[in-house]
Tab-separated table of C-alpha atoms in Angstrom:
chain	number	residue	atom	x	y	z
A	1498	MET	CA	10.663	27.506	-45.755
A	1499	PRO	CA	12.319	29.423	-48.616
A	1500	LEU	CA	14.877	32.059	-47.661
A	1501	ASP	CA	16.445	34.696	-49.904
A	1502	ILE	CA	20.010	35.861	-49.358
A	1503	VAL	CA	20.234	39.655	-49.494
A	1504	SER	CA	23.976	39.859	-48.790
A	1505	THR	CA	26.862	38.032	-47.123
A	1506	ALA	CA	30.327	39.218	-46.112
A	1507	LYS	CA	33.229	37.657	-44.277
A	1508	ALA	CA	33.946	39.186	-40.842
A	1509	HIS	CA	36.428	38.035	-38.173
A	1510	GLY	CA	36.596	34.602	-39.773
A	1511	GLY	CA	32.812	34.209	-39.760
A	1512	THR	CA	29.988	35.380	-42.016
A	1513	GLN	CA	27.695	38.367	-41.600
A	1514	GLY	CA	24.572	37.788	-43.643
A	1515	VAL	CA	21.269	39.526	-44.309
A	1516	TYR	CA	18.253	37.458	-45.328
A	1517	ARG	CA	14.628	37.947	-46.399
A	1518	HIS	CA	11.528	35.760	-46.387
A	1519	HIS	CA	7.757	36.011	-46.413
A	1520	SER	CA	6.420	35.702	-42.877
A	1521	ARG	CA	3.251	33.809	-42.094
A	1522	ALA	CA	3.111	35.597	-38.716
A	1523	THR	CA	3.158	39.146	-40.085
A	1524	ASP	CA	1.955	38.423	-43.649
A	1525	THR	CA	4.774	40.618	-44.957
A	1526	LEU	CA	8.296	40.286	-46.231
A	1527	MET	CA	10.674	40.285	-43.257
A	1528	THR	CA	14.410	40.974	-43.256
A	1529	PHE	CA	16.827	39.792	-40.574
A	1530	ALA	CA	20.575	39.462	-40.061
A	1531	VAL	CA	22.704	36.587	-38.752
A	1532	PHE	CA	26.378	36.518	-37.823
A	1533	VAL	CA	27.722	32.964	-38.051
A	1534	PRO	CA	31.025	32.536	-36.161
A	1535	PRO	CA	33.935	30.503	-37.576
A	1536	GLN	CA	33.304	27.664	-35.063
A	1537	ALA	CA	30.151	26.791	-37.041
A	1538	SER	CA	32.354	25.009	-39.570
A	1539	GLU	CA	32.830	22.307	-36.928
A	1540	GLY	CA	29.231	21.976	-35.722
A	1541	ARG	CA	26.220	23.798	-34.378
A	1542	VAL	CA	26.842	26.855	-32.208
A	1543	PRO	CA	24.808	28.632	-29.495
A	1544	VAL	CA	22.362	31.344	-30.532
A	1545	LEU	CA	22.099	34.836	-29.061
A	1546	TRP	CA	19.138	36.966	-30.141
A	1547	TYR	CA	19.581	40.746	-30.141
A	1548	LEU	CA	16.272	42.656	-30.103
A	1549	SER	CA	16.584	46.269	-31.226
A	1550	GLY	CA	14.800	49.340	-29.925
A	1551	LEU	CA	12.333	51.899	-31.262
A	1552	THR	CA	12.853	53.142	-34.845
A	1553	CYS	CA	15.522	50.488	-35.483
A	1554	SER	CA	15.842	47.518	-37.811
A	1555	HIS	CA	18.518	44.816	-38.028
A	1556	GLN	CA	20.784	47.371	-39.707
A	1557	ASN	CA	21.380	49.591	-36.665
A	1558	ALA	CA	23.014	46.903	-34.566
A	1559	MET	CA	24.909	45.555	-37.580
A	1560	ASP	CA	26.478	48.967	-38.113
A	1561	LYS	CA	26.926	50.213	-34.541
A	1562	ALA	CA	26.807	47.470	-31.895
A	1563	GLU	CA	30.368	46.144	-32.423
A	1564	TYR	CA	29.552	42.517	-31.602
A	1565	ARG	CA	31.307	40.521	-34.354
A	1566	ARG	CA	34.902	40.425	-33.095
A	1567	LEU	CA	34.099	38.923	-29.697
A	1568	ALA	CA	31.185	36.829	-30.974
A	1569	ALA	CA	33.649	35.202	-33.370
A	1570	GLU	CA	36.084	34.559	-30.526
A	1571	LEU	CA	33.390	33.120	-28.251
A	1572	GLY	CA	31.647	31.101	-30.957
A	1573	LEU	CA	28.259	32.834	-30.668
A	1574	MET	CA	25.736	33.118	-33.472
A	1575	ILE	CA	24.112	36.565	-33.274
A	1576	VAL	CA	20.604	36.969	-34.713
A	1577	LEU	CA	19.132	40.411	-35.395
A	1578	PRO	CA	15.385	40.407	-36.210
A	1579	ASP	CA	13.493	43.475	-37.385
A	1580	THR	CA	11.389	45.416	-34.886
A	1581	SER	CA	8.091	45.440	-36.785
A	1582	PRO	CA	6.411	44.376	-40.010
A	1583	ARG	CA	7.136	46.643	-42.976
A	1584	GLY	CA	5.288	47.536	-46.166
A	1585	ALA	CA	3.003	50.050	-47.818
A	1586	ASP	CA	-0.104	48.069	-46.860
A	1587	VAL	CA	0.831	47.698	-43.177
A	1588	PRO	CA	-1.151	50.064	-40.892
A	1589	ASP	CA	1.099	52.757	-39.508
A	1590	GLU	CA	1.270	56.221	-37.983
A	1591	LYS	CA	4.047	57.763	-40.030
A	1592	ASP	CA	4.407	60.818	-37.778
A	1593	ASN	CA	4.651	58.722	-34.578
A	1594	TRP	CA	8.052	57.107	-33.937
A	1595	GLN	CA	6.689	55.305	-30.859
A	1596	PHE	CA	4.103	53.289	-32.765
A	1597	GLY	CA	3.764	51.263	-35.942
A	1598	SER	CA	6.738	50.845	-38.270
A	1599	GLY	CA	9.872	50.270	-36.218
A	1600	ALA	CA	7.817	50.036	-33.024
A	1601	GLY	CA	6.227	46.606	-32.837
A	1602	PHE	CA	7.058	46.213	-29.116
A	1603	TYR	CA	7.410	42.433	-29.613
A	1604	VAL	CA	3.685	41.880	-28.993
A	1605	ASP	CA	0.972	39.985	-30.844
A	1606	ALA	CA	-1.599	42.707	-31.521
A	1607	THR	CA	-5.251	41.792	-31.014
A	1608	ARG	CA	-6.964	45.031	-32.073
A	1609	GLU	CA	-7.786	45.940	-35.649
A	1610	PRO	CA	-6.339	47.087	-37.946
A	1611	TYR	CA	-3.067	45.898	-36.363
A	1612	ALA	CA	-3.854	42.263	-35.527
A	1613	GLU	CA	-3.169	40.937	-39.018
A	1614	ASN	CA	0.424	42.152	-39.268
A	1615	TYR	CA	1.771	43.158	-35.849
A	1616	ARG	CA	2.539	39.700	-34.480
A	1617	MET	CA	6.172	40.180	-33.533
A	1618	TYR	CA	6.026	37.969	-30.433
A	1619	THR	CA	5.053	34.956	-32.553
A	1620	TYR	CA	7.537	35.939	-35.232
A	1621	VAL	CA	10.507	36.131	-32.838
A	1622	THR	CA	9.635	33.191	-30.579
A	1623	ASP	CA	8.195	30.723	-33.106
A	1624	GLU	CA	8.543	31.492	-36.796
A	1625	LEU	CA	12.060	32.919	-37.055
A	1626	PRO	CA	13.579	30.179	-34.831
A	1627	GLY	CA	12.204	27.688	-37.354
A	1628	TYR	CA	14.110	29.389	-40.160
A	1629	LEU	CA	17.216	29.470	-37.997
A	1630	ALA	CA	17.054	25.755	-37.225
A	1631	THR	CA	16.462	24.906	-40.900
A	1632	HIS	CA	18.954	27.160	-42.669
A	1633	PHE	CA	21.768	27.788	-40.177
A	1634	PRO	CA	24.109	25.725	-37.951
A	1635	ALA	CA	22.243	26.850	-34.833
A	1636	ASP	CA	22.115	24.848	-31.616
A	1637	MET	CA	18.530	25.615	-30.614
A	1638	LYS	CA	19.065	23.959	-27.225
A	1639	ARG	CA	21.452	26.789	-26.324
A	1640	GLN	CA	19.681	30.109	-26.814
A	1641	GLY	CA	19.986	33.476	-25.078
A	1642	LEU	CA	18.326	36.861	-25.472
A	1643	PHE	CA	19.397	40.452	-25.107
A	1644	GLY	CA	18.223	43.782	-26.416
A	1645	HIS	CA	18.081	47.549	-26.091
A	1646	SER	CA	15.239	49.731	-24.790
A	1647	MET	CA	12.086	48.356	-26.472
A	1648	GLY	CA	14.234	45.343	-27.333
A	1649	GLY	CA	15.341	45.051	-23.714
A	1650	HIS	CA	11.659	44.907	-22.799
A	1651	GLY	CA	11.243	42.193	-25.425
A	1652	ALA	CA	14.172	40.154	-24.112
A	1653	LEU	CA	12.985	40.258	-20.497
A	1654	THR	CA	9.357	39.410	-21.253
A	1655	ILE	CA	10.153	36.653	-23.742
A	1656	ALA	CA	12.574	35.056	-21.284
A	1657	LEU	CA	10.040	35.200	-18.452
A	1658	ARG	CA	7.358	33.589	-20.625
A	1659	ASN	CA	9.693	30.926	-22.058
A	1660	PRO	CA	12.227	29.936	-19.381
A	1661	GLU	CA	12.513	26.439	-20.824
A	1662	THR	CA	13.701	27.816	-24.188
A	1663	TYR	CA	16.325	30.384	-23.195
A	1664	ARG	CA	19.296	29.914	-20.899
A	1665	SER	CA	20.217	33.582	-20.460
A	1666	ALA	CA	18.736	37.078	-20.743
A	1667	SER	CA	20.178	40.565	-20.469
A	1668	ALA	CA	19.280	44.101	-21.493
A	1669	PHE	CA	20.586	47.565	-22.214
A	1670	ALA	CA	18.287	50.268	-20.797
A	1671	PRO	CA	15.092	48.181	-20.976
A	1672	ILE	CA	11.541	49.506	-20.678
A	1673	VAL	CA	10.773	47.424	-17.592
A	1674	GLN	CA	7.122	48.428	-17.088
A	1675	PRO	CA	5.708	49.387	-20.496
A	1676	THR	CA	2.095	49.262	-19.289
A	1677	THR	CA	2.684	52.527	-17.399
A	1678	ALA	CA	5.688	54.148	-19.126
A	1679	ASP	CA	4.878	57.322	-21.027
A	1680	TRP	CA	6.421	56.224	-24.337
A	1681	SER	CA	5.040	52.668	-24.448
A	1682	LYS	CA	1.580	52.694	-22.830
A	1683	PRO	CA	-0.102	54.388	-25.828
A	1684	ALA	CA	1.303	51.712	-28.146
A	1685	LEU	CA	0.099	48.826	-25.973
A	1686	ASP	CA	-3.336	50.453	-25.744
A	1687	LYS	CA	-3.561	50.565	-29.547
A	1688	TYR	CA	-2.210	47.085	-30.158
A	1689	LEU	CA	-4.031	45.299	-27.321
A	1690	GLY	CA	-6.801	47.567	-26.016
A	1691	VAL	CA	-7.029	50.136	-23.242
A	1692	GLY	CA	-6.896	48.359	-19.898
A	1693	ALA	CA	-6.626	44.924	-21.548
A	1694	LYS	CA	-5.397	42.209	-19.193
A	1695	SER	CA	-3.256	40.857	-22.032
A	1696	GLN	CA	-0.952	43.860	-21.616
A	1697	ARG	CA	0.485	42.138	-18.548
A	1698	LEU	CA	1.926	39.435	-20.812
A	1699	TYR	CA	4.255	42.075	-22.252
A	1700	ASP	CA	5.367	43.752	-19.020
A	1701	ALA	CA	8.354	42.302	-17.147
A	1702	THR	CA	7.295	43.574	-13.727
A	1703	ALA	CA	3.718	42.350	-14.203
A	1704	LEU	CA	4.883	38.931	-15.385
A	1705	ILE	CA	7.059	38.559	-12.283
A	1706	GLU	CA	4.166	39.688	-10.083
A	1707	ASP	CA	1.942	37.097	-11.806
A	1708	GLY	CA	4.351	34.262	-11.004
A	1709	HIS	CA	6.599	34.011	-14.064
A	1710	ARG	CA	10.239	33.321	-13.265
A	1711	PHE	CA	13.678	33.334	-14.889
A	1712	PRO	CA	16.868	32.413	-13.024
A	1713	GLU	CA	18.702	35.723	-13.413
A	1714	PHE	CA	18.951	38.942	-15.404
A	1715	TYR	CA	21.877	41.216	-16.290
A	1716	VAL	CA	21.024	44.868	-17.014
A	1717	ASP	CA	23.082	47.925	-17.922
A	1718	GLN	CA	21.557	51.408	-17.611
A	1719	GLY	CA	23.170	54.785	-18.278
A	1720	THR	CA	22.679	57.482	-15.627
A	1721	ALA	CA	22.615	60.232	-18.305
A	1722	ASP	CA	19.832	58.510	-20.251
A	1723	SER	CA	17.175	61.141	-20.978
A	1724	PHE	CA	14.450	58.457	-20.814
A	1725	LEU	CA	15.541	57.084	-17.443
A	1726	ASP	CA	12.938	58.626	-15.143
A	1727	THR	CA	9.774	58.332	-17.247
A	1728	GLY	CA	10.349	55.559	-19.787
A	1729	LEU	CA	12.789	53.048	-18.299
A	1730	ARG	CA	12.697	53.111	-14.464
A	1731	PRO	CA	15.008	50.157	-13.692
A	1732	GLN	CA	14.227	50.483	-9.985
A	1733	LEU	CA	10.825	48.899	-10.693
A	1734	LEU	CA	12.493	45.793	-12.085
A	1735	ALA	CA	14.869	45.708	-9.129
A	1736	LYS	CA	11.938	45.744	-6.690
A	1737	ALA	CA	10.052	43.052	-8.599
A	1738	CYS	CA	13.100	40.780	-8.778
A	1739	GLU	CA	13.886	41.270	-5.086
A	1740	ARG	CA	10.355	40.306	-4.082
A	1741	ALA	CA	10.416	37.235	-6.330
A	1742	GLY	CA	13.908	36.083	-5.425
A	1743	ILE	CA	15.227	36.545	-8.968
A	1744	LYS	CA	18.915	37.401	-9.173
A	1745	LEU	CA	19.399	40.766	-10.886
A	1746	THR	CA	22.706	42.413	-11.719
A	1747	LEU	CA	21.869	46.074	-12.374
A	1748	ASN	CA	24.798	48.251	-13.429
A	1749	MET	CA	24.127	51.988	-13.355
A	1750	ARG	CA	26.739	53.316	-15.788
A	1751	GLU	CA	27.748	56.835	-14.811
A	1752	GLY	CA	27.427	59.425	-17.582
A	1753	TYR	CA	26.201	57.101	-20.338
A	1754	ASP	CA	23.144	57.916	-22.449
A	1755	HIS	CA	20.662	55.851	-24.499
A	1756	SER	CA	22.679	55.625	-27.707
A	1757	TYR	CA	24.773	52.965	-29.428
A	1758	ASN	CA	27.822	54.636	-27.889
A	1759	PHE	CA	26.515	53.183	-24.615
A	1760	ILE	CA	25.613	49.817	-26.129
A	1761	SER	CA	28.924	49.297	-27.915
A	1762	THR	CA	30.870	50.231	-24.759
A	1763	PHE	CA	29.339	47.380	-22.751
A	1764	MET	CA	28.617	44.908	-25.562
A	1765	ASP	CA	31.606	42.708	-24.639
A	1766	ASP	CA	30.343	42.354	-21.067
A	1767	HIS	CA	27.002	41.064	-22.312
A	1768	LEU	CA	28.524	38.679	-24.846
A	1769	ARG	CA	30.763	37.150	-22.180
A	1770	TYR	CA	27.827	36.904	-19.770
A	1771	HIS	CA	25.820	34.916	-22.308
A	1772	ALA	CA	28.750	32.797	-23.475
A	1773	ASP	CA	29.325	31.609	-19.906
A	1774	ARG	CA	25.697	30.456	-19.671
A	1775	LEU	CA	25.432	28.939	-23.143
A	1776	LYS	CA	28.413	26.607	-22.855
A	1777	GLY	CA	27.935	22.853	-22.822
C-alpha cells in the first residue's frame, strides 16, 4: 500500500501531514490529510474522521476548522479525506457545485458513467482505514466520525451502517434526509437511480426507519443557516431518533450560518465529545 508524502509540518507538538495514493476504490489519485498528536510518540491514538461538505477537499478544514490545538491536547488523530474522486477523466458536471467533483456524497455510485470512480463510501469506510492502520499510529479500535453538511450526512449514515466500527458520531449542519432535500436528491438520482431503493442506505432518517441504530448523536445547527429549511431540516432527524429511542443532542445555535465561522466556533465542543467516548 504505497503512500506518497505531499507535505508535513509540526503543529502544537504534533504533525500535520498531507498524503497521496492511488485508490483502488475510485481508480484515481486521492489526497488526504492527517494530524498526528504528540501522544502518538508513546503508542497508538484514537482516530476521529472529519468528513467535509460540498465543494470542499481536505484543505478547507485544514485551513479553517481550528482543530489542531485541542486535538493535540486530547490526543486525537484527525483524518480529513477528500469529498470525491478527482481527475480530468472523472465524469463531472463542471457548472454544478452540487454534483460530481467535490460532491461525492459519500455513496458508492451504481449508475454509469459514475460507478467506476464515485465509490466514496467504500473509500472512506474500507480502503482509507487500511492505509491509516498501515502507515500511522492509529488505534482502529477507537474510531469516531464527524462532519459538516454533506459530510455530516456522511458521518451519520456511516455510523448507522457500521455501529460496531465507530464509538461516536456528531455533525455540523448535516443533510439529514438527502433523498428528499432539494440540493441532494438530484445527486442521489444520478449516482444511484431515480427512485432506487439503495438511496435509503445513504439517508440517516431512512436508515433509522429501516432498523439501523447508533447509541447517540451530537448535532450543532445554526439558526441563520440559509439552507436550514430546504436542505438540512434537523427536525426530521429529531423525530426519527425520538421514535427509535436514539439519544440526540441537537443544539440550535442562534445567529450562526453554514460557514467555517460556525464550525470553528463549536469545534472544541465536538472534539471533547468524541474524546470522552474514545477513551480506554
